[in-house]
Short mmCIF file of C-alpha atoms and ligand atoms in Angstrom, two decimals:
data_model
loop_
_atom_site.label_atom_id
_atom_site.label_comp_id
_atom_site.label_asym_id
_atom_site.label_seq_id
_atom_site.Cartn_x
_atom_site.Cartn_y
_atom_site.Cartn_z
CA MET A 1 49.24 -17.39 8.95
CA GLU A 2 47.77 -19.81 11.40
CA ARG A 3 46.67 -22.04 8.51
CA ASN A 4 50.06 -21.64 6.97
CA LEU A 5 51.81 -22.55 10.16
CA GLY A 6 49.47 -25.54 10.51
CA SER A 7 50.23 -26.83 7.05
CA VAL A 8 53.94 -26.24 7.50
CA LEU A 9 53.78 -28.16 10.77
CA ARG A 10 51.77 -30.93 9.14
CA PHE A 11 54.28 -31.04 6.31
CA LEU A 12 57.22 -31.17 8.68
CA LEU A 13 55.54 -33.85 10.72
CA ARG A 14 54.79 -35.96 7.66
CA ALA A 15 58.28 -35.39 6.34
CA GLY A 16 59.67 -36.26 9.75
CA VAL A 17 57.65 -39.43 10.04
CA GLY A 18 58.55 -40.23 6.46
CA LEU A 19 62.18 -39.63 7.24
CA TRP A 20 62.10 -41.89 10.26
CA VAL A 21 60.15 -44.54 8.39
CA GLY A 22 62.60 -44.21 5.53
CA LEU A 23 65.63 -44.48 7.79
CA GLY A 24 64.03 -47.37 9.62
CA LEU A 25 63.35 -49.23 6.39
CA GLY A 26 66.90 -48.64 5.19
CA PHE A 27 68.27 -49.96 8.47
CA TRP A 28 65.97 -52.96 8.27
CA ALA A 29 66.99 -53.69 4.70
CA THR A 30 70.67 -53.75 5.60
CA HIS A 31 70.47 -55.18 9.11
CA ALA A 32 67.27 -57.09 9.72
CA HIS A 33 68.53 -59.92 7.51
CA THR A 34 72.03 -59.83 8.86
CA VAL A 35 72.41 -63.07 10.70
CA THR A 36 75.20 -64.70 12.62
CA LEU A 37 76.12 -68.18 11.49
CA ARG A 38 78.19 -70.58 13.53
CA LEU A 39 80.45 -72.99 11.71
CA ALA A 40 81.97 -76.07 13.30
CA GLY A 41 85.03 -75.85 11.12
CA GLU A 42 88.65 -76.91 10.99
CA SER A 43 90.82 -78.37 13.70
CA GLY A 44 94.43 -77.54 14.49
CA VAL A 45 95.68 -80.08 11.94
CA GLY A 46 97.88 -78.25 9.44
CA ALA A 47 97.08 -74.70 8.38
CA GLY A 48 93.43 -75.35 7.49
CA ALA A 49 91.93 -73.26 10.30
CA ASP A 50 93.66 -70.02 9.21
CA PHE A 51 92.74 -70.70 5.60
CA LEU A 52 89.09 -71.26 6.45
CA ASP A 53 88.92 -68.17 8.68
CA ALA A 54 90.25 -65.98 5.88
CA ARG A 55 87.64 -67.35 3.43
CA VAL A 56 84.84 -66.97 5.94
CA GLN A 57 85.80 -63.32 6.53
CA GLU A 58 85.88 -62.74 2.81
CA TRP A 59 82.34 -64.10 2.53
CA SER A 60 81.22 -61.98 5.51
CA ARG A 61 82.46 -58.83 3.79
CA ARG A 62 80.65 -59.74 0.59
CA SER A 63 77.38 -60.85 2.19
CA GLY A 64 77.14 -58.62 5.26
CA HIS A 65 76.47 -61.67 7.46
CA ARG A 66 78.55 -62.57 10.46
CA VAL A 67 80.18 -65.96 10.87
CA GLU A 68 81.82 -67.39 13.95
CA SER A 69 83.97 -70.35 13.09
CA ILE A 70 84.66 -72.64 15.99
CA GLN A 71 87.83 -74.67 16.02
CA MET A 72 87.30 -78.39 16.55
CA PRO A 73 89.44 -81.07 18.25
CA ASN A 74 92.28 -82.55 16.17
CA SER A 75 90.96 -86.06 16.68
CA SER A 76 88.23 -86.95 14.24
CA SER A 77 86.72 -89.31 16.84
CA GLU A 78 86.48 -86.51 19.44
CA ARG A 79 84.97 -84.19 16.89
CA LEU A 80 82.22 -86.68 16.13
CA ALA A 81 81.49 -87.15 19.85
CA LEU A 82 81.08 -83.36 20.13
CA TYR A 83 78.79 -83.15 17.10
CA GLN A 84 76.67 -85.95 18.49
CA GLN A 85 75.98 -83.86 21.58
CA TYR A 86 74.62 -81.02 19.42
CA TRP A 87 72.61 -83.46 17.34
CA ALA A 88 71.16 -85.29 20.33
CA SER A 89 69.56 -82.06 21.53
CA ALA A 90 68.59 -80.88 18.00
CA SER A 91 70.66 -77.80 18.77
CA PRO A 92 70.37 -74.75 16.49
CA GLN A 93 73.67 -73.45 17.90
CA ILE A 94 75.72 -74.70 14.96
CA ASP A 95 74.58 -73.88 11.42
CA LEU A 96 77.29 -75.62 9.40
CA TYR A 97 79.35 -78.71 10.13
CA LEU A 98 82.60 -79.76 8.52
CA ILE A 99 82.21 -83.52 8.42
CA ASP A 100 84.56 -86.42 7.76
CA VAL A 101 84.16 -88.46 4.59
CA ILE A 102 82.90 -91.40 6.67
CA TRP A 103 80.07 -89.62 8.46
CA PRO A 104 77.24 -89.04 5.98
CA GLY A 105 75.49 -92.20 7.26
CA VAL A 106 75.82 -91.22 10.93
CA ALA A 107 75.06 -87.53 10.40
CA SER A 108 72.34 -87.67 7.76
CA PRO A 109 69.27 -87.39 10.05
CA HIS A 110 70.68 -84.12 11.40
CA LEU A 111 71.62 -82.51 8.11
CA LEU A 112 69.65 -80.44 5.63
CA ASP A 113 68.87 -82.00 2.26
CA LEU A 114 70.79 -79.84 -0.21
CA THR A 115 68.99 -81.20 -3.28
CA PRO A 116 66.56 -78.26 -3.67
CA HIS A 117 69.40 -75.78 -3.18
CA VAL A 118 71.84 -76.90 -5.88
CA THR A 119 71.58 -77.06 -9.65
CA ASP A 120 72.67 -80.00 -11.78
CA ASP A 121 75.33 -77.77 -13.33
CA GLU A 122 76.78 -76.95 -9.93
CA LEU A 123 76.94 -80.65 -9.06
CA ALA A 124 78.38 -81.72 -12.41
CA ALA A 125 81.67 -79.95 -11.63
CA TYR A 126 82.47 -82.25 -8.69
CA GLU A 127 84.30 -85.56 -9.02
CA PRO A 128 81.26 -87.90 -9.22
CA ARG A 129 82.42 -90.50 -6.66
CA LEU A 130 83.23 -87.86 -4.06
CA LEU A 131 79.87 -86.22 -4.58
CA GLU A 132 77.96 -89.50 -4.47
CA ALA A 133 79.58 -90.38 -1.13
CA ASN A 134 77.40 -87.60 0.27
CA ARG A 135 74.12 -89.05 -0.88
CA VAL A 136 72.18 -91.00 1.72
CA GLY A 137 69.13 -92.50 0.06
CA THR A 138 67.77 -89.66 -2.02
CA LYS A 139 69.18 -87.00 0.26
CA LEU A 140 72.28 -84.96 -0.60
CA VAL A 141 73.73 -84.19 2.82
CA ALA A 142 76.99 -82.35 2.08
CA LEU A 143 79.32 -80.98 -0.60
CA PRO A 144 82.94 -82.14 -0.77
CA LEU A 145 85.77 -79.82 0.32
CA TRP A 146 88.81 -81.96 -0.42
CA SER A 147 89.84 -85.60 -0.59
CA ASP A 148 92.63 -87.33 1.31
CA VAL A 149 94.57 -90.48 0.56
CA GLY A 150 97.22 -92.21 2.65
CA LEU A 151 100.73 -91.52 1.29
CA LEU A 152 104.33 -92.38 2.08
CA TYR A 153 106.68 -89.44 2.60
CA ALA A 154 110.34 -90.43 2.31
CA ARG A 155 113.57 -88.49 2.83
CA ARG A 156 115.20 -88.53 -0.61
CA ASP A 157 118.53 -87.26 0.72
CA LEU A 158 118.75 -90.05 3.32
CA LEU A 159 117.73 -92.75 0.86
CA GLU A 160 120.64 -91.61 -1.33
CA LYS A 161 123.03 -91.32 1.61
CA TYR A 162 122.40 -94.97 2.58
CA GLY A 163 122.53 -96.26 -0.98
CA PHE A 164 118.81 -96.76 -1.71
CA GLU A 165 117.80 -95.62 -5.16
CA ARG A 166 114.06 -95.35 -4.66
CA ALA A 167 111.35 -95.29 -2.02
CA PRO A 168 110.67 -98.63 -0.29
CA GLU A 169 108.02 -100.58 -2.16
CA THR A 170 107.20 -103.29 0.36
CA TRP A 171 106.68 -103.14 4.12
CA GLU A 172 109.70 -105.45 4.45
CA GLU A 173 111.87 -102.95 2.61
CA LEU A 174 110.49 -100.08 4.65
CA THR A 175 111.15 -101.91 7.91
CA SER A 176 114.73 -102.85 7.12
CA TRP A 177 115.70 -99.61 5.37
CA ALA A 178 114.21 -97.53 8.20
CA ALA A 179 116.30 -99.48 10.70
CA ILE A 180 119.51 -98.92 8.72
CA ILE A 181 118.87 -95.19 8.30
CA GLN A 182 117.83 -94.83 11.95
CA ASP A 183 121.02 -96.56 13.15
CA GLY A 184 123.16 -94.23 11.07
CA GLU A 185 121.32 -91.02 11.90
CA ARG A 186 121.15 -91.71 15.64
CA GLU A 187 124.88 -90.98 15.77
CA SER A 188 124.18 -87.30 15.22
CA ASP A 189 120.50 -87.10 16.24
CA ALA A 190 119.40 -89.12 19.28
CA ALA A 191 115.76 -88.21 18.54
CA PHE A 192 115.82 -89.69 15.02
CA HIS A 193 113.23 -92.34 14.03
CA GLY A 194 112.87 -94.58 11.02
CA PHE A 195 109.11 -94.40 10.54
CA VAL A 196 106.34 -92.26 12.04
CA TRP A 197 102.60 -92.75 11.59
CA GLN A 198 99.33 -92.39 13.52
CA GLY A 199 99.06 -94.98 16.30
CA ALA A 200 96.86 -93.20 18.88
CA ARG A 201 93.55 -94.72 19.89
CA TYR A 202 91.32 -92.86 17.40
CA GLU A 203 89.98 -92.84 13.85
CA GLY A 204 93.43 -92.23 12.34
CA LEU A 205 94.62 -95.63 13.61
CA THR A 206 91.71 -97.27 11.80
CA CYS A 207 92.93 -95.54 8.62
CA ASN A 208 96.49 -96.86 9.09
CA ALA A 209 95.26 -100.35 10.02
CA LEU A 210 92.98 -100.62 7.02
CA GLU A 211 96.01 -100.00 4.78
CA TRP A 212 97.98 -102.77 6.52
CA PHE A 213 94.99 -105.13 6.32
CA ALA A 214 94.34 -104.48 2.63
CA SER A 215 98.01 -104.92 1.75
CA PHE A 216 98.03 -108.23 3.68
CA GLY A 217 94.82 -109.40 1.98
CA ALA A 218 93.12 -109.46 5.40
CA GLY A 219 89.73 -108.20 4.25
CA THR A 220 87.65 -105.04 4.36
CA LEU A 221 86.24 -105.48 7.92
CA VAL A 222 82.59 -105.27 6.89
CA ALA A 223 81.16 -107.04 3.83
CA PRO A 224 78.32 -105.44 1.86
CA ASP A 225 75.92 -107.94 3.48
CA HIS A 226 76.97 -106.56 6.91
CA SER A 227 78.90 -109.65 7.95
CA VAL A 228 82.46 -109.39 9.28
CA ASP A 229 85.00 -109.57 6.47
CA LEU A 230 88.28 -110.37 8.18
CA HIS A 231 90.96 -112.96 7.53
CA ALA A 232 92.04 -113.20 11.17
CA ASP A 233 95.51 -114.78 10.62
CA ARG A 234 96.54 -112.23 8.03
CA ALA A 235 95.16 -109.39 10.12
CA ALA A 236 97.18 -110.66 13.11
CA ALA A 237 100.30 -110.82 10.93
CA ALA A 238 99.74 -107.21 9.84
CA VAL A 239 99.25 -106.05 13.41
CA ALA A 240 102.32 -108.02 14.54
CA MET A 241 104.35 -106.16 11.91
CA ALA A 242 103.19 -102.80 13.30
CA ARG A 243 103.71 -103.98 16.89
CA GLY A 244 107.31 -104.75 15.90
CA TRP A 245 107.80 -101.15 14.77
CA VAL A 246 106.80 -99.66 18.14
CA GLY A 247 109.95 -98.86 20.09
CA GLY A 248 112.02 -100.13 17.12
CA ILE A 249 111.89 -98.04 13.93
CA SER A 250 109.01 -96.03 15.41
CA PRO A 251 109.09 -94.12 18.69
CA ARG A 252 107.46 -95.82 21.67
CA GLY A 253 105.21 -92.75 21.81
CA VAL A 254 103.79 -93.53 18.34
CA THR A 255 100.84 -95.14 20.16
CA ALA A 256 99.86 -91.60 21.24
CA HIS A 257 100.54 -89.90 17.90
CA MET A 258 97.91 -88.38 15.68
CA GLU A 259 98.59 -86.52 12.41
CA GLU A 260 100.29 -83.47 13.87
CA GLU A 261 102.63 -85.26 16.30
CA ALA A 262 103.89 -87.44 13.46
CA ARG A 263 104.21 -84.48 11.07
CA GLN A 264 106.22 -82.45 13.56
CA ILE A 265 108.81 -85.20 14.00
CA TRP A 266 109.02 -85.57 10.23
CA GLN A 267 109.13 -81.86 9.46
CA GLY A 268 111.76 -81.26 12.13
CA GLY A 269 113.97 -83.61 10.14
CA HIS A 270 113.81 -86.43 12.71
CA ALA A 271 112.29 -89.23 10.61
CA ALA A 272 113.18 -91.14 7.46
CA PHE A 273 109.58 -92.08 6.55
CA LEU A 274 106.13 -90.79 7.38
CA ARG A 275 102.67 -92.13 6.61
CA SER A 276 100.24 -89.23 6.30
CA TRP A 277 97.79 -87.30 4.11
CA PRO A 278 98.46 -84.84 1.24
CA TYR A 279 98.30 -81.72 3.48
CA VAL A 280 101.81 -82.55 4.73
CA TYR A 281 103.33 -81.76 1.33
CA ALA A 282 102.76 -77.98 1.37
CA LEU A 283 103.89 -77.66 5.00
CA SER A 284 107.01 -79.76 4.34
CA GLN A 285 107.89 -77.41 1.49
CA ALA A 286 107.45 -74.27 3.60
CA LEU A 287 110.52 -72.06 4.11
CA GLU A 288 110.93 -72.99 7.78
CA SER A 289 110.63 -76.75 7.14
CA ARG A 290 113.77 -78.83 7.73
CA VAL A 291 112.83 -81.26 4.98
CA ARG A 292 112.13 -78.70 2.24
CA GLU A 293 113.28 -80.02 -1.18
CA ARG A 294 114.68 -83.13 0.54
CA PHE A 295 111.83 -85.59 0.27
CA LEU A 296 109.64 -87.50 -2.13
CA VAL A 297 106.05 -88.70 -1.98
CA ALA A 298 105.07 -92.22 -3.03
CA PRO A 299 102.26 -94.74 -2.65
CA LEU A 300 102.42 -96.78 0.58
CA PRO A 301 104.41 -100.05 0.49
CA ARG A 302 102.91 -103.33 -0.68
CA GLY A 303 102.20 -106.17 1.71
CA PRO A 304 102.53 -109.94 1.21
CA ASP A 305 99.31 -109.73 -0.82
CA GLY A 306 101.29 -107.75 -3.38
CA ARG A 307 99.05 -104.80 -2.97
CA SER A 308 99.69 -101.16 -2.03
CA ALA A 309 96.66 -99.71 -0.29
CA ALA A 310 95.67 -96.17 0.62
CA THR A 311 92.75 -95.24 2.83
CA LEU A 312 90.38 -92.67 1.39
CA GLY A 313 89.82 -89.68 3.64
CA GLY A 314 88.57 -86.19 3.17
CA ALA A 315 86.06 -83.68 4.35
CA GLN A 316 82.85 -82.08 3.30
CA LEU A 317 80.57 -79.33 4.46
CA ALA A 318 76.95 -79.70 5.56
CA VAL A 319 74.14 -77.50 6.88
CA SER A 320 72.45 -78.46 10.12
CA ALA A 321 68.81 -79.55 9.86
CA TYR A 322 68.30 -77.48 13.02
CA SER A 323 69.77 -74.22 11.67
CA GLU A 324 67.53 -71.19 12.04
CA HIS A 325 69.07 -69.65 8.91
CA PRO A 326 69.26 -72.49 6.39
CA ASP A 327 69.22 -70.29 3.27
CA VAL A 328 72.06 -68.09 4.43
CA ALA A 329 73.95 -71.17 5.64
CA VAL A 330 73.56 -72.79 2.21
CA ALA A 331 74.96 -69.62 0.59
CA LEU A 332 78.06 -69.86 2.80
CA LEU A 333 78.35 -73.59 2.12
CA LYS A 334 78.25 -73.04 -1.64
CA PHE A 335 80.97 -70.42 -1.38
CA LEU A 336 83.26 -72.54 0.82
CA ALA A 337 82.71 -75.71 -1.21
CA GLY A 338 82.88 -73.84 -4.52
CA ASN A 339 85.51 -73.90 -7.23
CA GLU A 340 87.21 -70.62 -6.22
CA VAL A 341 87.91 -71.72 -2.65
CA ALA A 342 88.85 -75.27 -3.74
CA ARG A 343 91.44 -73.81 -6.11
CA ALA A 344 92.88 -71.55 -3.39
CA ARG A 345 92.89 -74.53 -1.01
CA ALA A 346 94.87 -76.60 -3.51
CA LEU A 347 97.34 -73.75 -4.12
CA GLU A 348 97.83 -72.78 -0.48
CA LEU A 349 97.33 -76.06 1.39
CA GLY A 350 98.10 -78.70 -1.26
CA GLN A 351 94.85 -80.55 -0.56
CA PRO A 352 93.45 -82.50 -3.52
CA PRO A 353 90.33 -80.69 -4.76
CA ALA A 354 86.98 -82.34 -5.44
CA PHE A 355 86.63 -80.50 -8.76
CA THR A 356 87.69 -82.61 -11.74
CA ALA A 357 88.70 -79.59 -13.85
CA LEU A 358 91.28 -78.37 -11.31
CA TYR A 359 93.47 -81.37 -12.20
CA GLU A 360 93.94 -79.75 -15.60
CA ASP A 361 94.75 -76.35 -14.14
CA THR A 362 98.43 -75.72 -14.92
CA GLU A 363 99.16 -73.63 -11.84
CA VAL A 364 97.43 -76.08 -9.47
CA MET A 365 99.38 -79.00 -10.93
CA GLU A 366 102.74 -77.16 -10.90
CA VAL A 367 102.42 -76.18 -7.25
CA ASN A 368 101.39 -79.73 -6.30
CA PRO A 369 103.76 -82.35 -7.75
CA HIS A 370 102.51 -84.77 -5.06
CA PHE A 371 99.17 -85.00 -6.89
CA ALA A 372 100.94 -87.52 -9.16
CA ALA A 373 101.48 -89.80 -6.13
CA VAL A 374 97.89 -89.14 -5.07
CA ALA A 375 96.71 -90.34 -8.50
CA ARG A 376 98.87 -93.50 -8.24
CA ALA A 377 97.70 -94.19 -4.70
CA MET A 378 94.10 -93.91 -5.87
CA HIS A 379 94.56 -97.25 -7.70
CA GLY A 380 94.84 -98.98 -4.33
CA ILE A 381 92.20 -96.97 -2.55
CA VAL A 382 90.43 -98.61 0.39
CA VAL A 383 87.22 -97.19 1.66
CA ARG A 384 86.32 -97.45 5.32
CA PRO A 385 83.13 -99.50 5.72
CA SER A 386 80.98 -96.48 6.52
CA VAL A 387 78.36 -97.33 3.92
CA ALA A 388 78.09 -101.01 4.86
CA ALA A 389 78.04 -100.21 8.60
CA GLY A 390 75.74 -97.20 8.17
CA PRO A 391 74.98 -95.43 11.46
CA ARG A 392 77.05 -98.06 13.29
CA TYR A 393 80.29 -97.07 11.55
CA ASN A 394 81.64 -95.25 14.57
CA GLU A 395 81.24 -98.33 16.75
CA VAL A 396 82.93 -100.43 14.08
CA SER A 397 85.88 -98.07 13.97
CA ASN A 398 86.04 -97.92 17.74
CA ALA A 399 86.25 -101.73 17.89
CA VAL A 400 89.08 -101.61 15.34
CA TYR A 401 91.25 -98.90 16.86
CA THR A 402 90.72 -100.08 20.46
CA SER A 403 91.75 -103.68 19.72
CA ILE A 404 94.69 -102.71 17.56
CA HIS A 405 95.87 -100.17 20.09
CA ALA A 406 95.84 -102.87 22.76
CA ALA A 407 98.10 -104.98 20.54
CA LEU A 408 100.43 -102.07 19.76
CA THR A 409 100.92 -101.25 23.43
CA GLY A 410 101.47 -104.91 24.29
CA THR A 411 98.29 -105.33 26.36
CA LEU A 412 97.11 -108.10 24.03
CA GLN A 413 98.87 -110.45 21.64
CA PRO A 414 98.02 -109.59 18.01
CA ASP A 415 96.04 -112.81 17.43
CA GLU A 416 94.03 -112.36 20.63
CA ALA A 417 93.42 -108.69 19.72
CA MET A 418 92.08 -109.74 16.32
CA ARG A 419 89.83 -112.41 17.85
CA ARG A 420 88.34 -109.83 20.21
CA MET A 421 88.01 -107.28 17.43
CA SER A 422 86.19 -109.78 15.27
CA ALA A 423 83.81 -110.73 18.09
CA ARG A 424 83.06 -107.07 18.83
CA LEU A 425 82.45 -106.38 15.14
CA ARG A 426 80.00 -109.28 14.99
CA ARG A 427 78.12 -107.90 18.01
CA VAL A 428 77.97 -104.37 16.59
CA LEU A 429 76.87 -105.51 13.14
CA GLY A 430 74.41 -108.01 14.55
CA ARG A 431 72.51 -105.15 16.18
CA ARG A 432 71.95 -103.29 12.93
C1 GLC B 501 91.97 -87.05 7.86
C2 GLC B 501 91.02 -87.65 6.85
C3 GLC B 501 89.81 -88.22 7.54
C4 GLC B 501 90.25 -89.20 8.61
C5 GLC B 501 91.18 -88.53 9.60
C6 GLC B 501 91.72 -89.55 10.59
O1 GLC B 501 91.41 -85.92 8.41
O2 GLC B 501 90.60 -86.69 5.92
O3 GLC B 501 88.97 -88.84 6.61
O4 GLC B 501 89.15 -89.76 9.28
O5 GLC B 501 92.26 -87.95 8.91
O6 GLC B 501 92.57 -88.98 11.48
#
């Protein structure tokens, strides 16, 4: 009996230990590898943040990992300044960064090389130029999420009302037509403006200015040999044109507008023309939009050089070199930058995908008639000099938007602003 009791006890003990070990192992299997990733994601521009949150939650449910996505400032320049603080301290606090198309050079030392994590087949599906923009030396630093190009949004109903049969094709036409429409519309809407765009002192102004410069034949700012490429007289003429808009066909406050301020004026029905990115299309077509079914999308007007130019923008996703969970972070990156999410992004947000095959997807193309204007604008694409300027790109852009902003607000004459910009560019590039 005693022996029996002993063996029963031994059995129970073993079983008990086994049970606890078993439970412990099960818990470990499901939870020990559950990590929390932090994603420096979308800003408040458009509806991107809600879209990204929904996709991140979907991935969390599938993978069992937690993700905190942190909303970033609307200004691309402020976002970079924030990232640089994390990078300066090699911080593991952020695992994934949504980066601007112009940052691979600046960000590369702080990003994981994705080359060992992706197959050739996975890469082959991306539009080659967009993918290659993410290669720094031999390192693949990010995967593209979407591409942006500068576009002209025009009120079709107002063009018709004032007897114009098409969108303006030159800056001269835009300037005079906007003034005529503004004069007429002001009778019933004191807050109506001819033309809204991004004139605040930040990266977006560099994007607008590069389009003016290219269409005036004023150069690309930085030549491949790192010298300054600027035709100062033409650049000053382009800036003088924009200076003339401020307080005329554009609100005085345009010098404080970024993407969303301009879009709100446009979408509220208070502007004839808007310069912005493709994301505005889907929002303008939303049920609550005042311009729904009343506008068209076209390439930006040509300048005296006879050229219509569109700045290339866009975003990509990267994994931090300082992440403590690089493999899990790469899994999330591949999901968010993958075909399924890119397709949903195109359908819900109207953002041009980086996957070549999606341009042959009937549903994607039907929902996004503005992709035709995107394709036309691509012929005049101008690329910010982020490759030529390398890690100094941000200083280059800062020199550009600061000088131009001074001219737009009347602090400097356009020619003086361009002289100072050119001198600053020479200093920045000379230090490379
Ligand atoms: C958009 C573009 C980006 C650009 C920014 C400027 O987000 O995608 O490339 O730098 O606008 O505001």
